[in-house]
mmCIF file of C-alpha atoms in Angstrom:
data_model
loop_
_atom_site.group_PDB
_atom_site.id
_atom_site.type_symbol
_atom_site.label_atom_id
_atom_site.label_comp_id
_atom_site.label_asym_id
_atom_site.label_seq_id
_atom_site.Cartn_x
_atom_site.Cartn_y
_atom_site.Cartn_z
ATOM 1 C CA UNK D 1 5.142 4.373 -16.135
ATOM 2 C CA UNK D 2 1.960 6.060 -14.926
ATOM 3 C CA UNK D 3 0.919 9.682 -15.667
ATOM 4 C CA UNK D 4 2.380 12.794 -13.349
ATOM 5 C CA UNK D 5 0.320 12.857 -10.125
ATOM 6 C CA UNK D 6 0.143 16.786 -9.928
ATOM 7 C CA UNK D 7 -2.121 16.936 -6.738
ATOM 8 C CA UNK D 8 -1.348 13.980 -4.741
ATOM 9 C CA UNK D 9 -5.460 14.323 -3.568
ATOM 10 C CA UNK D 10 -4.965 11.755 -1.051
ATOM 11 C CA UNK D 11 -1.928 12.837 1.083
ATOM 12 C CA UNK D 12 -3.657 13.368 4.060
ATOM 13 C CA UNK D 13 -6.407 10.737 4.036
ATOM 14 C CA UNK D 14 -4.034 7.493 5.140
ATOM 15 C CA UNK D 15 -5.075 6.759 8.226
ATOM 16 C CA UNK D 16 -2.467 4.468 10.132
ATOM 17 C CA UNK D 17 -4.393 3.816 12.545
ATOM 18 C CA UNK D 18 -6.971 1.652 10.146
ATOM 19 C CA UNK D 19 -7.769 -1.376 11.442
ATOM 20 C CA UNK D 20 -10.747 -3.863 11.837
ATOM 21 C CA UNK D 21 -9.356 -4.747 15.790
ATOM 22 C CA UNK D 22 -10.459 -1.030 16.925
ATOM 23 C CA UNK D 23 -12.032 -1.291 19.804
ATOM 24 C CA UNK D 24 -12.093 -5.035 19.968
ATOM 25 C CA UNK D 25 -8.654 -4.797 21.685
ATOM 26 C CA UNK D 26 -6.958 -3.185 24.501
ATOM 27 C CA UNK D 27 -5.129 0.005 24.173
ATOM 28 C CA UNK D 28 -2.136 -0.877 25.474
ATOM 29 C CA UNK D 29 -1.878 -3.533 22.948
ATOM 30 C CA UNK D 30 -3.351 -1.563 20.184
ATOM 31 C CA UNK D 31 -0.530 1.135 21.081
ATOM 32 C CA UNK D 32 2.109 -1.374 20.235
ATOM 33 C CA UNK D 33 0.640 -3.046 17.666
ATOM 34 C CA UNK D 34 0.701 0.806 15.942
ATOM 35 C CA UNK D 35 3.634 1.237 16.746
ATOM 36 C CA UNK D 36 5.532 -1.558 14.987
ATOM 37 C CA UNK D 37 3.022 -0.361 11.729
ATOM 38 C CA UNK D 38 4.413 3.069 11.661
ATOM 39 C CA UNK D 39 7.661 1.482 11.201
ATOM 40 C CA UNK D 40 5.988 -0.928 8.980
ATOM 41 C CA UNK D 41 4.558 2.124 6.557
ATOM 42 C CA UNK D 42 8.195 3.353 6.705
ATOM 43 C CA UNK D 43 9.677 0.418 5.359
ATOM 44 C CA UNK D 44 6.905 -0.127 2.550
ATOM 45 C CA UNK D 45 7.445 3.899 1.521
ATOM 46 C CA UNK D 46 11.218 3.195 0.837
ATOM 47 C CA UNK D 47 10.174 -0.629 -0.367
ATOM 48 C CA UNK D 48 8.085 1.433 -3.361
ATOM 49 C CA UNK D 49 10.305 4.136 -3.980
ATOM 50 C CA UNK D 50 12.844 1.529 -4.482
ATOM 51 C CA UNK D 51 11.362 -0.439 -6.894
ATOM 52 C CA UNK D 52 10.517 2.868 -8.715
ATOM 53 C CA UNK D 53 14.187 3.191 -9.178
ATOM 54 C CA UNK D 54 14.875 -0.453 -10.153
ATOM 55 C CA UNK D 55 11.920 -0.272 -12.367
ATOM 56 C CA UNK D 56 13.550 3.088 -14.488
ATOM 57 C CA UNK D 57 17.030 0.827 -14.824
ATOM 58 C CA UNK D 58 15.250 -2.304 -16.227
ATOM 59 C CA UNK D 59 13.461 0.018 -18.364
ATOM 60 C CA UNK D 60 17.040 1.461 -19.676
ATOM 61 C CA UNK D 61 18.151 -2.402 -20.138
ATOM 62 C CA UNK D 62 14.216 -2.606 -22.263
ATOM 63 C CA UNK D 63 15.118 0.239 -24.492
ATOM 64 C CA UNK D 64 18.453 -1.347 -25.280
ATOM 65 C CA UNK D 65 17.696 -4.877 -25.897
ATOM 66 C CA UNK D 66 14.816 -4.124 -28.166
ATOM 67 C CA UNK D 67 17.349 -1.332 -29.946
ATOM 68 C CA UNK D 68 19.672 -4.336 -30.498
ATOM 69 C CA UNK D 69 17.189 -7.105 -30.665
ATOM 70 C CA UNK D 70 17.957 -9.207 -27.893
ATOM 71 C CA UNK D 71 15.236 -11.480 -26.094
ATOM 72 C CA UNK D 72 13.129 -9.863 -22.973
ATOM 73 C CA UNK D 73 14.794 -12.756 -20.869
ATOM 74 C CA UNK D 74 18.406 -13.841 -20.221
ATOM 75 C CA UNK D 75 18.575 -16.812 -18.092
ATOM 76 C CA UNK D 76 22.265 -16.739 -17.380
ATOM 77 C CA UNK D 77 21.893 -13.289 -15.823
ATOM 78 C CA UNK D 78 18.908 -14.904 -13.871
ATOM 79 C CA UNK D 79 20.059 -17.869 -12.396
ATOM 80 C CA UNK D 80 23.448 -15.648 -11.110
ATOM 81 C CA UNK D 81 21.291 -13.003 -9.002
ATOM 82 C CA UNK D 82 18.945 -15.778 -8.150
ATOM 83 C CA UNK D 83 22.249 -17.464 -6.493
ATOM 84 C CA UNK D 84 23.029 -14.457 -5.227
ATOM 85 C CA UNK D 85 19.869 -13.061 -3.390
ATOM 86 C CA UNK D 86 19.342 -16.432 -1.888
ATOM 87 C CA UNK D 87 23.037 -15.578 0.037
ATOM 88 C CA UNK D 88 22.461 -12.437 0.889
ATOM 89 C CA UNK D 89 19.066 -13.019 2.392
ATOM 90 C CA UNK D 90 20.811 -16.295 4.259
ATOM 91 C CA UNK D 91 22.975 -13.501 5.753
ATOM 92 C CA UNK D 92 19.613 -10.673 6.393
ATOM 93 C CA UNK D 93 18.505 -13.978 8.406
ATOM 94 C CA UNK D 94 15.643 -13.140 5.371
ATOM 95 C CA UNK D 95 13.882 -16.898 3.961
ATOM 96 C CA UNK D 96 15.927 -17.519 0.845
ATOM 97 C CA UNK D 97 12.768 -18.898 -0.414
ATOM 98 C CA UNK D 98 10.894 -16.049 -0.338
ATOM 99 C CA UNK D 99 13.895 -13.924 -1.624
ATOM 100 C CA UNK D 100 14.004 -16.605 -4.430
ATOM 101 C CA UNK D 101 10.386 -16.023 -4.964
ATOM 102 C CA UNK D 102 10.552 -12.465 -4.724
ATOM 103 C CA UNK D 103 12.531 -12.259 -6.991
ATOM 104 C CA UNK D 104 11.341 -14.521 -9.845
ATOM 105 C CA UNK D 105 8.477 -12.353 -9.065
ATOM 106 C CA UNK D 106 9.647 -9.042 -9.896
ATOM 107 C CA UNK D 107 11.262 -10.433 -13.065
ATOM 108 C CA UNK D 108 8.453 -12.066 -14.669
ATOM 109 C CA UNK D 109 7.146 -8.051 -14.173
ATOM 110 C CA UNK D 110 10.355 -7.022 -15.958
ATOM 111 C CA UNK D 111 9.935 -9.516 -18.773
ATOM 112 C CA UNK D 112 6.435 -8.178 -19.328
ATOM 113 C CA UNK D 113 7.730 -4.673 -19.507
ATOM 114 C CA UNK D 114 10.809 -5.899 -22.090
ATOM 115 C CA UNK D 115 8.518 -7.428 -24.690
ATOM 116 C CA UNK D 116 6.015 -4.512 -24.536
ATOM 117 C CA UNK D 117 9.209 -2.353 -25.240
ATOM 118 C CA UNK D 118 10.482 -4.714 -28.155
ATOM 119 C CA UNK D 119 6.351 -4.381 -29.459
ATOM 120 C CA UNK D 120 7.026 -0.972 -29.300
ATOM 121 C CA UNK D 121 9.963 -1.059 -31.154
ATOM 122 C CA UNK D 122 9.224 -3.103 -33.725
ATOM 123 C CA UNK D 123 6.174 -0.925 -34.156
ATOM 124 C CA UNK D 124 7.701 2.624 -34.856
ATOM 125 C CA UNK D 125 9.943 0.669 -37.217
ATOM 126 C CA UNK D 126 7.277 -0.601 -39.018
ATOM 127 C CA UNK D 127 5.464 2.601 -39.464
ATOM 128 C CA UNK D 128 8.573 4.155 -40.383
ATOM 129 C CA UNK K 1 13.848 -17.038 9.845
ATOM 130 C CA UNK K 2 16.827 -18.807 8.308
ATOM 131 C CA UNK K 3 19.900 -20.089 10.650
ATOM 132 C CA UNK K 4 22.756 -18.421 10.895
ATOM 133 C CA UNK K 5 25.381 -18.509 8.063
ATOM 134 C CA UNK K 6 28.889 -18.505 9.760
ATOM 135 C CA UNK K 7 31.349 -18.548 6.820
ATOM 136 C CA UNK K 8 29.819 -17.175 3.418
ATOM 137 C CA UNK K 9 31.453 -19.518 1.547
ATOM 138 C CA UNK K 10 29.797 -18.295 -1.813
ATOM 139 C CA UNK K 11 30.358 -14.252 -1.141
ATOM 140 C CA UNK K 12 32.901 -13.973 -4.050
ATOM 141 C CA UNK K 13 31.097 -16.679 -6.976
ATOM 142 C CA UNK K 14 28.667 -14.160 -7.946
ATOM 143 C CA UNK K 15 29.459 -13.292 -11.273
ATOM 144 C CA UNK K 16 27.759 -9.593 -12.020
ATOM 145 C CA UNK K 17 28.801 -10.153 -15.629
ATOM 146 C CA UNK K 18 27.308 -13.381 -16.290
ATOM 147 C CA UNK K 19 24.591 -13.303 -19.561
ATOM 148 C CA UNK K 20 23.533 -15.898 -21.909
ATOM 149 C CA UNK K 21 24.337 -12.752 -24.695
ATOM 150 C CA UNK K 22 27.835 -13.473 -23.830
ATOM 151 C CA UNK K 23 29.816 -13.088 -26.470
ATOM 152 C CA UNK K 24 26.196 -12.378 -28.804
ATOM 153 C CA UNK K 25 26.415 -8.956 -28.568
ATOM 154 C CA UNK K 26 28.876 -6.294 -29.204
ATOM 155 C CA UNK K 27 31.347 -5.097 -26.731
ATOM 156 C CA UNK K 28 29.563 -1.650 -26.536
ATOM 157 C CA UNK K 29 26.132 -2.788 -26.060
ATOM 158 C CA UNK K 30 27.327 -5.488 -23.401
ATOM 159 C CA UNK K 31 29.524 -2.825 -21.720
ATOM 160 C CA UNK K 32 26.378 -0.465 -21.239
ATOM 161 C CA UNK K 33 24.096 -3.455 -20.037
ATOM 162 C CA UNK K 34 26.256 -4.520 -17.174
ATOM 163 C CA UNK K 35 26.802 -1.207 -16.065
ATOM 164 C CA UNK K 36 23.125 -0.884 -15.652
ATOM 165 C CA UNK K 37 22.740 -4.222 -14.026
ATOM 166 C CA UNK K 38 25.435 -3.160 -11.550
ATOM 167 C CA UNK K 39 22.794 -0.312 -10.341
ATOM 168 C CA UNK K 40 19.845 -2.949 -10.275
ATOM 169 C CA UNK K 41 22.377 -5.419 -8.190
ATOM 170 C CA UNK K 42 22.981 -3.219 -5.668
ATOM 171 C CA UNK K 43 18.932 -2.186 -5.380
ATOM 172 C CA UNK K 44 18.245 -6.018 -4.791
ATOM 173 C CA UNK K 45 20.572 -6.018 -2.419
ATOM 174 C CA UNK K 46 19.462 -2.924 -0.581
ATOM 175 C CA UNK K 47 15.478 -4.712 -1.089
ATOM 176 C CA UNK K 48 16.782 -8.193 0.500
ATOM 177 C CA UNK K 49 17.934 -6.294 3.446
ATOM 178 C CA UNK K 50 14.711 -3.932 3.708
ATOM 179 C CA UNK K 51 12.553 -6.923 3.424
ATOM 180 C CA UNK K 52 14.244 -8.523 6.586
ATOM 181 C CA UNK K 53 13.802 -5.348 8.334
ATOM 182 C CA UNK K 54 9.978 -5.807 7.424
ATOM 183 C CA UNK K 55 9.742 -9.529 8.563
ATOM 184 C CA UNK K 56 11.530 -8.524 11.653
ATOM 185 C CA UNK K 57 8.828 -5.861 12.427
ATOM 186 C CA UNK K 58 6.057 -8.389 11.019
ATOM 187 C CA UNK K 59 7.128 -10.857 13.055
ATOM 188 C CA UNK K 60 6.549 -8.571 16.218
ATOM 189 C CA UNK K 61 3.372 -8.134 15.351
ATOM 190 C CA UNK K 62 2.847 -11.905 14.642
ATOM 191 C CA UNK K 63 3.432 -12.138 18.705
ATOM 192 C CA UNK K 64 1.614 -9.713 19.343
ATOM 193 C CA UNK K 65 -1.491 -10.848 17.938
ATOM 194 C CA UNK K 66 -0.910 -14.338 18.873
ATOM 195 C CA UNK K 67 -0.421 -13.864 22.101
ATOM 196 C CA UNK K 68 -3.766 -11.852 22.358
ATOM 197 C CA UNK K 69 -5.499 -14.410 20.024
ATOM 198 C CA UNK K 70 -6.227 -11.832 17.292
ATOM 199 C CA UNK K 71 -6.581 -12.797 13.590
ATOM 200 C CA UNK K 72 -3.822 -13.171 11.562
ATOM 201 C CA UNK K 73 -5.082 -10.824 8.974
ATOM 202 C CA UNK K 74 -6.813 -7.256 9.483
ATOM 203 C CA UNK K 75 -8.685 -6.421 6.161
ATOM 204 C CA UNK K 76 -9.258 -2.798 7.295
ATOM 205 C CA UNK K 77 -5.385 -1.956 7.772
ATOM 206 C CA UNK K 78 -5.035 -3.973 4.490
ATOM 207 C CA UNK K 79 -6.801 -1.792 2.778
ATOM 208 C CA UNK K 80 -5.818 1.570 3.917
ATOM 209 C CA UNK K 81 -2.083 0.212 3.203
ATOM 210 C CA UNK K 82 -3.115 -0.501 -0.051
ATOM 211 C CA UNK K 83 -4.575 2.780 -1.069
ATOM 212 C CA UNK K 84 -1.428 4.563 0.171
ATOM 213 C CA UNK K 85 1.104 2.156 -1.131
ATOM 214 C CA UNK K 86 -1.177 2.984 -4.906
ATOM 215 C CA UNK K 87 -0.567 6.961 -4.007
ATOM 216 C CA UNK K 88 3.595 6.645 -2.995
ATOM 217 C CA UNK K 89 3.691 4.707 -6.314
ATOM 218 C CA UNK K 90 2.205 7.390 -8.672
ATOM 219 C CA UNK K 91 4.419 9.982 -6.890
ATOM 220 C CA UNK K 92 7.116 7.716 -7.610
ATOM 221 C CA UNK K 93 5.922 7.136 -11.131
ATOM 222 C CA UNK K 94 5.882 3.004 -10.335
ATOM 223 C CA UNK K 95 2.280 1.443 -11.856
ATOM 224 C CA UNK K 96 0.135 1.362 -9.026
ATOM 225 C CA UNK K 97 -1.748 -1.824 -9.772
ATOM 226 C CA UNK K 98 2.183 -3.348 -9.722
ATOM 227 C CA UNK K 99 2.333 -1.940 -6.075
ATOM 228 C CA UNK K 100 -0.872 -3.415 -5.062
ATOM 229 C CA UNK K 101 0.184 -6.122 -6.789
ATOM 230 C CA UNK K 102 3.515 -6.198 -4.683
ATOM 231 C CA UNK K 103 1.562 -5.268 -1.241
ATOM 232 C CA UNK K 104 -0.772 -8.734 -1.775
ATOM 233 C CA UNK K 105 2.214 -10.714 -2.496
ATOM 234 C CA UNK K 106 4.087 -9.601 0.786
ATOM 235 C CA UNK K 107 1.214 -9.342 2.760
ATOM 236 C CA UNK K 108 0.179 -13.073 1.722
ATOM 237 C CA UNK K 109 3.491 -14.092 3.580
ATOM 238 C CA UNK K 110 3.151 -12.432 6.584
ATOM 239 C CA UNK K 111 -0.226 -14.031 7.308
ATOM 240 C CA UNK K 112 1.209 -17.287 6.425
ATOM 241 C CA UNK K 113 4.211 -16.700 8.730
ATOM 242 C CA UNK K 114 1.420 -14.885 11.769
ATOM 243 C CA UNK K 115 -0.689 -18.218 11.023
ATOM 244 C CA UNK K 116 2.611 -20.607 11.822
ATOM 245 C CA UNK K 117 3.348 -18.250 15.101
ATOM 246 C CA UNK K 118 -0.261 -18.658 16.620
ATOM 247 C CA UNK K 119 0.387 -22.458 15.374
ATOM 248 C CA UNK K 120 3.146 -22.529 18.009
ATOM 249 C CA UNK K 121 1.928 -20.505 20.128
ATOM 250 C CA UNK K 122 -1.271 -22.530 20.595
ATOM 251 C CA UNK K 123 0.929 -26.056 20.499
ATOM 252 C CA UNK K 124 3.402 -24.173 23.700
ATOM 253 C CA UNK K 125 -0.078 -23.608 26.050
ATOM 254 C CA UNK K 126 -1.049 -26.915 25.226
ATOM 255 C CA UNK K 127 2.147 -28.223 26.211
ATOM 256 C CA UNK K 128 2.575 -26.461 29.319
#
């Protein structure tokens, strides 16, 4: 989806300890408060390399739907792991709201990646 | 976030095969998509439970920084978070504008929830 990263430049220049409260707060507090982050920047590492993964599966289900012409979208699938994402968040004591919303969010990303696939498609067919 | 669900009533109605292409599409083809969506149903689920870990450590820091009446937002930890989260996603070959796009949307619900917190933690002195 993006071009190797053969360097990775900017490994070391995260700082974790960025924040516009330095030294308007006191240390103590500032100590927790990076505490919780580091666990925060743990979470949002897997979160990414997650959605790398989910991201390379819708792409498989992209490459076959434009291969057998079927629409980006499939709103029976939808609605059934809307359902379901809504429960299991219910029992991650998660909003099911926001898992809702999350969700509709990441797909409306998918969609966009299915109909540039089917564009594709219907592009090397043409010039073939 | 979300009260406590005892019984799970709706743990076996998911139906990981439902599609509008039901019966639109050959066997085959219908075969291979589900056993990709079977991969991308249990990433959701592993995201809905990361995200609650996230909230939980979000909401930490919500009571953290209401209780020492900081701001609900800190633009230079956003940033720094964002430039890393754009890095982890080109290692992970993910389009980093998607990640920052992803970052924003998360990060605009945590200062909504760190905005209700200082709401009731303002309302409780008041009170007392």
């Amino acid at each position: 989806m993006t071009e190797q990263n053969h360097a990775l430049p900017d490994a070391d220049s995260f700082d974790p300890s960025a924040s516009s409260l330095a030294g308007r707060v006191d240390q103590a507090v500032m100590d927790e408060l990076l505490s919780i982050r580091s666990s925060i920047d743990n979470i949002d590492a897997t979160l990414v390399f997650l959605l790398a993964e989910r991201f390379k599966a819708t792409q498989k289900v992209g490459v076959l739907k434009a291969t057998h012409k079927l629409p980006a979208g499939d709103p029976g699938r939808e609605s059934a792991q809307i359902e379901r994402l809504r429960r299991l968040a219910e029992e991650a004591h998660l909003d099911p709201a926001f898992a809702e919303k999350f969700l509709n969010f990441i797909i409306s990303e998918v969609i966009r990646h299915h109909e540039a696939i089917a564009e594709g498609h219907q592009a090397s067919i043409a010039q073939a």
